[in-house]
Amino acid sequence: MGTAAVGLSALSTVSVLVVAAALSAFWRRPASRSWRGVVPAAGAVVVVLAAWATGVTGLPGAFVAPVAALACLFAVLTTAPLPRGRPWVLVSLVVPLTALVFVPAVMVVFGRALGFLFPSTGAIDLGASLPALVAAGAAAAGAATAGRGTVTPGSVPWRSLWVLVLLWAGWLGWLVAFEMAIDPSTPTIVLNTLLTPLAALVTGAVVERIRHRSSTAAGITIGLAAGLAAAAPACAFLEPPLAVLVGVIAGAVGALLPRAALAVRLPLVLAVGSGLGLVLLGALADDFGFIYTGQPELLIGQLEVVLATGALAFGLGAAGGAIIGRLGRRPERAQDPFPPPAL
């Protein structure tokens, strides 16, 4: 790798880790237990590195570290709705999901044929959001559905919105650097990574105001997250007005999703937003989208990989969540039927 590629690889890796840290801040983990989130992330990284070392993924060297960082993001989102009690319980979900969903989705994004899993042989996805967001959010939704009652609902205080600035900055660094080149498309990436989330944030706030007659910090968080997710696959391939349209659609859909604890709702919004970005890219992409060529193959292919990845991740996440939902709960201490007399 050249010096520029090494620098961009490092920037992308650090930016993705910043995104993962910013998102995990919304789960409100006690500081004394925050280290436990590192354990499933480390398990996901080991799986990715093993797949790369054996030649399964076919990843170019410059992408190994950024994809490993995306595996950390995958672990953060997948485990968000689950109990925080025992790290090995979280690892027991993350490791199989990384091997069976994340790695195959990475292979699809980088053009490896997987006919036994996906009808299409590839996907256009600048930021590899298919494995990092679609798969993770669908798996988290499956785990949350199977393990109800594991998350305590809560609101987002307005003072925590500074985390969104960190999230947005990390997202921008991720998408700019993940291309592994500074070229004429870089200004488009930067502009669309600003416009799409902004449009989604405003739209989400308006929809929330209309539906619930209130504006909340959680609603702003959801709107911005939906726009960032939609920008991840598509920002390099859309004209700015179309990028704004994608943001409007993603923000409205994100705001219409059922209200839930943020640890459940946010991964789902990221999955839906990224899925919309992938599909709308197939329809709106400059020069090769459906509205430009009249050919539906790209649109259909993008839709196929989103649905296949989401269904597979949701099913496996639900199965894993049902199992470890029981394992993760500490058994209650049985009461002594013959307590000693009080002195």
Tab-separated table of C-alpha atoms in Angstrom:
chain	number	residue	atom	x	y	z
A	1	MET	CA	0.000	0.000	0.000
A	2	GLY	CA	1.113	3.546	-0.702
A	3	THR	CA	1.347	6.246	1.924
A	4	ALA	CA	-1.995	7.765	0.915
A	5	ALA	CA	-3.768	4.414	1.139
A	6	VAL	CA	-2.286	3.739	4.572
A	7	GLY	CA	-3.381	7.154	5.801
A	8	LEU	CA	-6.919	6.784	4.442
A	9	SER	CA	-7.175	3.267	5.839
A	10	ALA	CA	-6.153	4.563	9.271
A	11	LEU	CA	-8.574	7.506	9.044
A	12	SER	CA	-11.436	5.234	8.062
A	13	THR	CA	-10.639	2.796	10.878
A	14	VAL	CA	-10.486	5.497	13.535
A	15	SER	CA	-13.638	7.186	12.196
A	16	VAL	CA	-15.669	3.966	12.329
A	17	LEU	CA	-14.520	3.361	15.906
A	18	VAL	CA	-15.598	6.919	16.772
A	19	VAL	CA	-19.022	6.163	15.272
A	20	ALA	CA	-19.268	2.964	17.327
A	21	ALA	CA	-18.292	4.807	20.519
A	22	ALA	CA	-20.766	7.640	19.859
A	23	LEU	CA	-23.619	5.210	19.248
A	24	SER	CA	-22.810	3.138	22.314
A	25	ALA	CA	-23.014	6.315	24.420
A	26	PHE	CA	-26.772	6.308	23.840
A	27	TRP	CA	-27.195	2.920	25.515
A	28	ARG	CA	-26.293	4.561	28.865
A	29	ARG	CA	-24.077	1.757	30.085
A	30	PRO	CA	-22.712	2.172	33.598
A	31	ALA	CA	-19.072	3.223	33.450
A	32	SER	CA	-18.062	0.259	35.588
A	33	ARG	CA	-19.435	-2.131	32.953
A	34	SER	CA	-18.429	-0.318	29.759
A	35	TRP	CA	-15.430	-2.616	29.256
A	36	ARG	CA	-17.766	-5.551	28.720
A	37	GLY	CA	-18.789	-4.154	25.353
A	38	VAL	CA	-15.203	-4.626	24.187
A	39	VAL	CA	-15.447	-8.408	24.565
A	40	PRO	CA	-18.048	-9.113	21.811
A	41	ALA	CA	-16.371	-6.517	19.567
A	42	ALA	CA	-13.061	-8.338	19.959
A	43	GLY	CA	-14.784	-11.606	19.067
A	44	ALA	CA	-16.174	-10.069	15.873
A	45	VAL	CA	-12.731	-8.732	14.911
A	46	VAL	CA	-11.151	-12.164	15.405
A	47	VAL	CA	-13.721	-13.725	13.062
A	48	VAL	CA	-13.092	-11.096	10.372
A	49	LEU	CA	-9.313	-11.412	10.596
A	50	ALA	CA	-9.552	-15.204	10.436
A	51	ALA	CA	-11.771	-14.982	7.339
A	52	TRP	CA	-9.319	-12.584	5.695
A	53	ALA	CA	-6.269	-14.658	6.605
A	54	THR	CA	-7.798	-17.756	5.016
A	55	GLY	CA	-8.623	-15.829	1.828
A	56	VAL	CA	-12.383	-16.181	2.220
A	57	THR	CA	-13.243	-12.494	1.978
A	58	GLY	CA	-10.807	-11.473	-0.746
A	59	LEU	CA	-10.386	-8.079	0.924
A	60	PRO	CA	-7.593	-5.834	-0.376
A	61	GLY	CA	-5.032	-5.072	2.317
A	62	ALA	CA	-6.106	-1.442	2.672
A	63	PHE	CA	-9.610	-2.483	3.697
A	64	VAL	CA	-8.728	-5.047	6.357
A	65	ALA	CA	-8.471	-2.610	9.283
A	66	PRO	CA	-11.566	-0.552	8.296
A	67	VAL	CA	-13.664	-3.713	7.865
A	68	ALA	CA	-12.437	-4.962	11.250
A	69	ALA	CA	-13.597	-1.633	12.710
A	70	LEU	CA	-16.959	-2.132	10.998
A	71	ALA	CA	-17.128	-5.514	12.738
A	72	CYS	CA	-16.820	-3.618	16.040
A	73	LEU	CA	-19.703	-1.381	14.960
A	74	PHE	CA	-21.656	-4.513	14.016
A	75	ALA	CA	-21.075	-5.932	17.509
A	76	VAL	CA	-22.120	-2.674	19.203
A	77	LEU	CA	-25.405	-2.494	17.297
A	78	THR	CA	-26.192	-6.207	17.495
A	79	THR	CA	-25.809	-6.379	21.272
A	80	ALA	CA	-27.527	-3.057	22.020
A	81	PRO	CA	-30.917	-4.567	23.056
A	82	LEU	CA	-29.408	-7.436	25.069
A	83	PRO	CA	-28.695	-7.737	28.790
A	84	ARG	CA	-25.299	-6.427	29.888
A	85	GLY	CA	-24.693	-9.067	32.543
A	86	ARG	CA	-22.174	-11.540	31.136
A	87	PRO	CA	-19.720	-10.851	28.317
A	88	TRP	CA	-19.534	-14.481	27.218
A	89	VAL	CA	-23.282	-14.440	26.592
A	90	LEU	CA	-22.902	-11.528	24.178
A	91	VAL	CA	-19.949	-13.216	22.475
A	92	SER	CA	-22.062	-16.330	21.936
A	93	LEU	CA	-24.381	-14.235	19.770
A	94	VAL	CA	-21.891	-11.935	18.045
A	95	VAL	CA	-19.367	-14.539	16.870
A	96	PRO	CA	-21.847	-16.762	14.939
A	97	LEU	CA	-23.612	-13.713	13.498
A	98	THR	CA	-20.303	-12.250	12.346
A	99	ALA	CA	-19.363	-15.499	10.636
A	100	LEU	CA	-22.768	-16.233	9.105
A	101	VAL	CA	-24.046	-12.736	8.242
A	102	PHE	CA	-21.387	-10.029	8.485
A	103	VAL	CA	-18.617	-11.822	6.574
A	104	PRO	CA	-20.889	-12.998	3.702
A	105	ALA	CA	-22.331	-9.474	3.399
A	106	VAL	CA	-18.800	-8.047	3.228
A	107	MET	CA	-18.030	-10.501	0.444
A	108	VAL	CA	-21.113	-9.369	-1.479
A	109	VAL	CA	-20.119	-5.709	-1.152
A	110	PHE	CA	-16.623	-6.452	-2.434
A	111	GLY	CA	-17.918	-8.423	-5.413
A	112	ARG	CA	-17.561	-12.045	-4.335
A	113	ALA	CA	-20.247	-14.349	-5.762
A	114	LEU	CA	-22.434	-15.999	-3.107
A	115	GLY	CA	-25.259	-17.570	-5.042
A	116	PHE	CA	-26.134	-19.929	-2.205
A	117	LEU	CA	-27.003	-16.977	0.038
A	118	PHE	CA	-27.762	-14.040	-2.215
A	119	PRO	CA	-29.452	-13.954	-5.640
A	120	SER	CA	-27.081	-11.161	-6.700
A	121	THR	CA	-23.290	-11.345	-6.973
A	122	GLY	CA	-22.624	-7.889	-5.599
A	123	ALA	CA	-23.932	-4.566	-4.342
A	124	ILE	CA	-22.980	-0.938	-4.891
A	125	ASP	CA	-22.292	0.285	-1.383
A	126	LEU	CA	-19.639	2.942	-0.755
A	127	GLY	CA	-19.406	2.546	3.021
A	128	ALA	CA	-20.070	-1.213	3.316
A	129	SER	CA	-23.280	-0.364	5.130
A	130	LEU	CA	-24.884	-3.669	4.116
A	131	PRO	CA	-22.868	-5.669	6.693
A	132	ALA	CA	-22.325	-2.858	9.200
A	133	LEU	CA	-25.846	-1.385	9.397
A	134	VAL	CA	-28.450	-3.479	7.570
A	135	ALA	CA	-27.225	-6.789	8.986
A	136	ALA	CA	-26.529	-5.392	12.460
A	137	GLY	CA	-29.846	-3.560	12.782
A	138	ALA	CA	-31.856	-6.542	11.545
A	139	ALA	CA	-30.026	-8.889	13.934
A	140	ALA	CA	-30.628	-6.482	16.828
A	141	ALA	CA	-34.312	-6.264	15.912
A	142	GLY	CA	-34.548	-10.055	15.873
A	143	ALA	CA	-32.794	-10.352	19.223
A	144	ALA	CA	-35.021	-7.664	20.743
A	145	THR	CA	-38.158	-9.366	19.421
A	146	ALA	CA	-37.162	-12.722	20.870
A	147	GLY	CA	-35.914	-11.346	24.189
A	148	ARG	CA	-38.600	-8.900	25.229
A	149	GLY	CA	-38.170	-7.080	28.464
A	150	THR	CA	-34.379	-6.936	28.360
A	151	VAL	CA	-34.154	-3.159	27.796
A	152	THR	CA	-35.520	-0.405	29.999
A	153	PRO	CA	-37.066	2.407	27.925
A	154	GLY	CA	-35.681	5.869	28.528
A	155	SER	CA	-35.490	9.332	27.024
A	156	VAL	CA	-32.526	11.215	25.597
A	157	PRO	CA	-31.589	14.367	27.520
A	158	TRP	CA	-31.061	17.451	25.367
A	159	ARG	CA	-27.592	17.912	26.832
A	160	SER	CA	-26.487	14.636	25.229
A	161	LEU	CA	-27.015	15.948	21.696
A	162	TRP	CA	-23.352	16.952	21.540
A	163	VAL	CA	-22.733	13.256	20.889
A	164	LEU	CA	-24.468	13.732	17.519
A	165	VAL	CA	-21.721	16.125	16.455
A	166	LEU	CA	-19.144	13.444	17.231
A	167	LEU	CA	-21.252	10.854	15.419
A	168	TRP	CA	-21.621	13.044	12.325
A	169	ALA	CA	-17.904	13.886	12.227
A	170	GLY	CA	-16.954	10.231	12.540
A	171	TRP	CA	-19.425	9.293	9.801
A	172	LEU	CA	-17.945	11.881	7.456
A	173	GLY	CA	-14.410	10.616	8.050
A	174	TRP	CA	-15.589	7.041	7.493
A	175	LEU	CA	-17.200	7.711	4.115
A	176	VAL	CA	-14.529	10.046	2.766
A	177	ALA	CA	-11.673	7.714	3.685
A	178	PHE	CA	-13.402	4.417	2.837
A	179	GLU	CA	-13.093	5.191	-0.869
A	180	MET	CA	-9.297	4.909	-0.358
A	181	ALA	CA	-8.686	7.816	-2.727
A	182	ILE	CA	-9.048	11.580	-2.874
A	183	ASP	CA	-10.531	12.195	-6.302
A	184	PRO	CA	-13.245	14.268	-8.047
A	185	SER	CA	-15.996	12.369	-6.222
A	186	THR	CA	-14.684	13.393	-2.783
A	187	PRO	CA	-16.458	16.812	-2.724
A	188	THR	CA	-19.698	15.039	-3.642
A	189	ILE	CA	-19.236	12.604	-0.758
A	190	VAL	CA	-18.632	15.439	1.680
A	191	LEU	CA	-21.564	17.532	0.449
A	192	ASN	CA	-24.042	14.642	0.408
A	193	THR	CA	-22.920	13.406	3.835
A	194	LEU	CA	-23.911	16.838	5.105
A	195	LEU	CA	-27.109	17.322	3.085
A	196	THR	CA	-28.732	13.891	3.433
A	197	PRO	CA	-28.589	13.724	7.276
A	198	LEU	CA	-29.640	17.371	7.565
A	199	ALA	CA	-32.697	16.767	5.376
A	200	ALA	CA	-33.532	13.651	7.360
A	201	LEU	CA	-33.140	15.447	10.689
A	202	VAL	CA	-35.504	18.251	9.666
A	203	THR	CA	-38.036	15.857	8.141
A	204	GLY	CA	-37.953	13.553	11.149
A	205	ALA	CA	-38.493	16.477	13.517
A	206	VAL	CA	-41.456	17.708	11.466
A	207	VAL	CA	-43.056	14.260	11.325
A	208	GLU	CA	-42.570	13.770	15.060
A	209	ARG	CA	-44.138	17.168	15.724
A	210	ILE	CA	-47.157	16.298	13.579
A	211	ARG	CA	-47.609	12.815	15.062
A	212	HIS	CA	-46.937	13.493	18.734
A	213	ARG	CA	-47.226	17.309	19.007
A	214	SER	CA	-43.816	17.471	20.603
A	215	SER	CA	-40.165	17.615	19.660
A	216	THR	CA	-37.693	15.479	21.573
A	217	ALA	CA	-33.963	14.900	21.578
A	218	ALA	CA	-34.667	11.244	20.769
A	219	GLY	CA	-36.590	12.314	17.646
A	220	ILE	CA	-33.690	14.463	16.469
A	221	THR	CA	-31.305	11.582	17.116
A	222	ILE	CA	-33.468	9.194	15.111
A	223	GLY	CA	-33.806	11.620	12.189
A	224	LEU	CA	-30.078	12.250	11.972
A	225	ALA	CA	-29.285	8.534	12.287
A	226	ALA	CA	-31.682	7.679	9.458
A	227	GLY	CA	-30.044	10.265	7.196
A	228	LEU	CA	-26.503	9.153	8.033
A	229	ALA	CA	-27.458	5.552	7.342
A	230	ALA	CA	-29.014	6.458	3.993
A	231	ALA	CA	-25.919	8.447	3.024
A	232	ALA	CA	-23.520	5.601	3.814
A	233	PRO	CA	-24.075	3.556	0.637
A	234	ALA	CA	-25.170	6.294	-1.748
A	235	CYS	CA	-23.404	9.598	-1.075
A	236	ALA	CA	-20.814	9.231	-3.859
A	237	PHE	CA	-23.347	8.415	-6.581
A	238	LEU	CA	-26.145	10.982	-6.191
A	239	GLU	CA	-26.577	14.562	-7.306
A	240	PRO	CA	-27.152	16.852	-4.279
A	241	PRO	CA	-30.890	17.402	-4.946
A	242	LEU	CA	-31.418	13.642	-5.098
A	243	ALA	CA	-29.340	13.217	-1.939
A	244	VAL	CA	-31.717	15.632	-0.197
A	245	LEU	CA	-34.687	13.612	-1.493
A	246	VAL	CA	-33.165	10.416	-0.089
A	247	GLY	CA	-32.700	12.176	3.242
A	248	VAL	CA	-36.315	13.340	3.302
A	249	ILE	CA	-37.563	9.811	2.640
A	250	ALA	CA	-35.232	8.239	5.217
A	251	GLY	CA	-36.101	10.821	7.885
A	252	ALA	CA	-39.842	10.383	7.371
A	253	VAL	CA	-39.653	6.582	7.493
A	254	GLY	CA	-37.421	6.654	10.568
A	255	ALA	CA	-39.844	8.946	12.397
A	256	LEU	CA	-42.784	6.693	11.509
A	257	LEU	CA	-41.238	3.597	13.068
A	258	PRO	CA	-42.751	2.600	16.430
A	259	ARG	CA	-41.337	4.310	19.488
A	260	ALA	CA	-39.181	2.090	21.670
A	261	ALA	CA	-36.116	2.209	23.865
A	262	LEU	CA	-33.293	3.854	21.926
A	263	ALA	CA	-31.136	0.724	22.227
A	264	VAL	CA	-33.813	-1.086	20.194
A	265	ARG	CA	-35.002	1.712	17.937
A	266	LEU	CA	-31.675	3.194	16.856
A	267	PRO	CA	-30.164	-0.016	15.357
A	268	LEU	CA	-33.451	-0.619	13.528
A	269	VAL	CA	-33.480	2.937	12.159
A	270	LEU	CA	-29.901	2.519	10.945
A	271	ALA	CA	-30.850	-0.727	9.198
A	272	VAL	CA	-33.942	0.766	7.556
A	273	GLY	CA	-32.158	3.967	6.566
A	274	SER	CA	-29.236	2.105	5.046
A	275	GLY	CA	-31.567	-0.297	3.262
A	276	LEU	CA	-33.464	2.645	1.782
A	277	GLY	CA	-30.196	4.234	0.697
A	278	LEU	CA	-29.112	1.039	-1.058
A	279	VAL	CA	-32.421	0.591	-2.864
A	280	LEU	CA	-32.843	4.257	-3.798
A	281	LEU	CA	-29.286	4.214	-5.110
A	282	GLY	CA	-30.383	1.566	-7.586
A	283	ALA	CA	-33.167	3.866	-8.736
A	284	LEU	CA	-31.540	7.317	-8.596
A	285	ALA	CA	-27.797	6.853	-9.081
A	286	ASP	CA	-26.287	9.243	-11.595
A	287	ASP	CA	-25.525	7.613	-14.993
A	288	PHE	CA	-26.352	4.026	-14.010
A	289	GLY	CA	-29.563	4.165	-11.911
A	290	PHE	CA	-32.947	3.011	-13.136
A	291	ILE	CA	-34.263	6.494	-13.952
A	292	TYR	CA	-31.194	7.179	-16.118
A	293	THR	CA	-30.901	3.872	-17.959
A	294	GLY	CA	-34.399	2.436	-17.836
A	295	GLN	CA	-32.847	-0.916	-16.901
A	296	PRO	CA	-34.145	-2.415	-13.621
A	297	GLU	CA	-31.301	-4.895	-13.009
A	298	LEU	CA	-29.376	-2.703	-10.557
A	299	LEU	CA	-32.506	-1.704	-8.651
A	300	ILE	CA	-33.624	-5.319	-8.361
A	301	GLY	CA	-30.144	-6.453	-7.336
A	302	GLN	CA	-29.894	-3.819	-4.596
A	303	LEU	CA	-33.326	-4.769	-3.301
A	304	GLU	CA	-32.430	-8.470	-3.329
A	305	VAL	CA	-29.280	-8.103	-1.260
A	306	VAL	CA	-31.034	-5.848	1.277
A	307	LEU	CA	-33.936	-8.250	1.751
A	308	ALA	CA	-31.727	-11.353	1.833
A	309	THR	CA	-29.297	-9.836	4.330
A	310	GLY	CA	-32.047	-8.420	6.517
A	311	ALA	CA	-34.048	-11.662	6.584
A	312	LEU	CA	-31.007	-13.804	7.354
A	313	ALA	CA	-29.788	-11.461	10.094
A	314	PHE	CA	-33.229	-11.098	11.664
A	315	GLY	CA	-33.797	-14.845	11.748
A	316	LEU	CA	-30.417	-15.675	13.253
A	317	GLY	CA	-30.642	-12.736	15.663
A	318	ALA	CA	-34.056	-13.906	16.860
A	319	ALA	CA	-32.799	-17.458	17.352
A	320	GLY	CA	-29.753	-16.271	19.248
A	321	GLY	CA	-31.714	-13.745	21.281
A	322	ALA	CA	-34.233	-16.392	22.360
A	323	ILE	CA	-31.426	-18.637	23.596
A	324	ILE	CA	-29.155	-16.147	25.298
A	325	GLY	CA	-32.056	-14.139	26.681
A	326	ARG	CA	-32.426	-16.985	29.158
A	327	LEU	CA	-28.727	-17.546	29.647
A	328	GLY	CA	-28.090	-13.853	30.250
A	329	ARG	CA	-30.448	-13.613	33.196
A	330	ARG	CA	-28.975	-14.458	36.529
A	331	PRO	CA	-31.085	-17.044	38.352
A	332	GLU	CA	-32.978	-15.714	41.318
A	333	ARG	CA	-31.869	-17.005	44.685
A	334	ALA	CA	-34.408	-19.437	46.065
A	335	GLN	CA	-36.013	-18.477	49.331
A	336	ASP	CA	-35.465	-20.713	52.340
A	337	PRO	CA	-38.824	-22.335	53.135
A	338	PHE	CA	-37.749	-22.631	56.777
A	339	PRO	CA	-35.991	-19.374	57.674
A	340	PRO	CA	-34.278	-19.230	61.067
A	341	PRO	CA	-36.257	-17.491	63.788
A	342	ALA	CA	-35.547	-13.831	64.331
A	343	LEU	CA	-33.451	-13.116	67.418
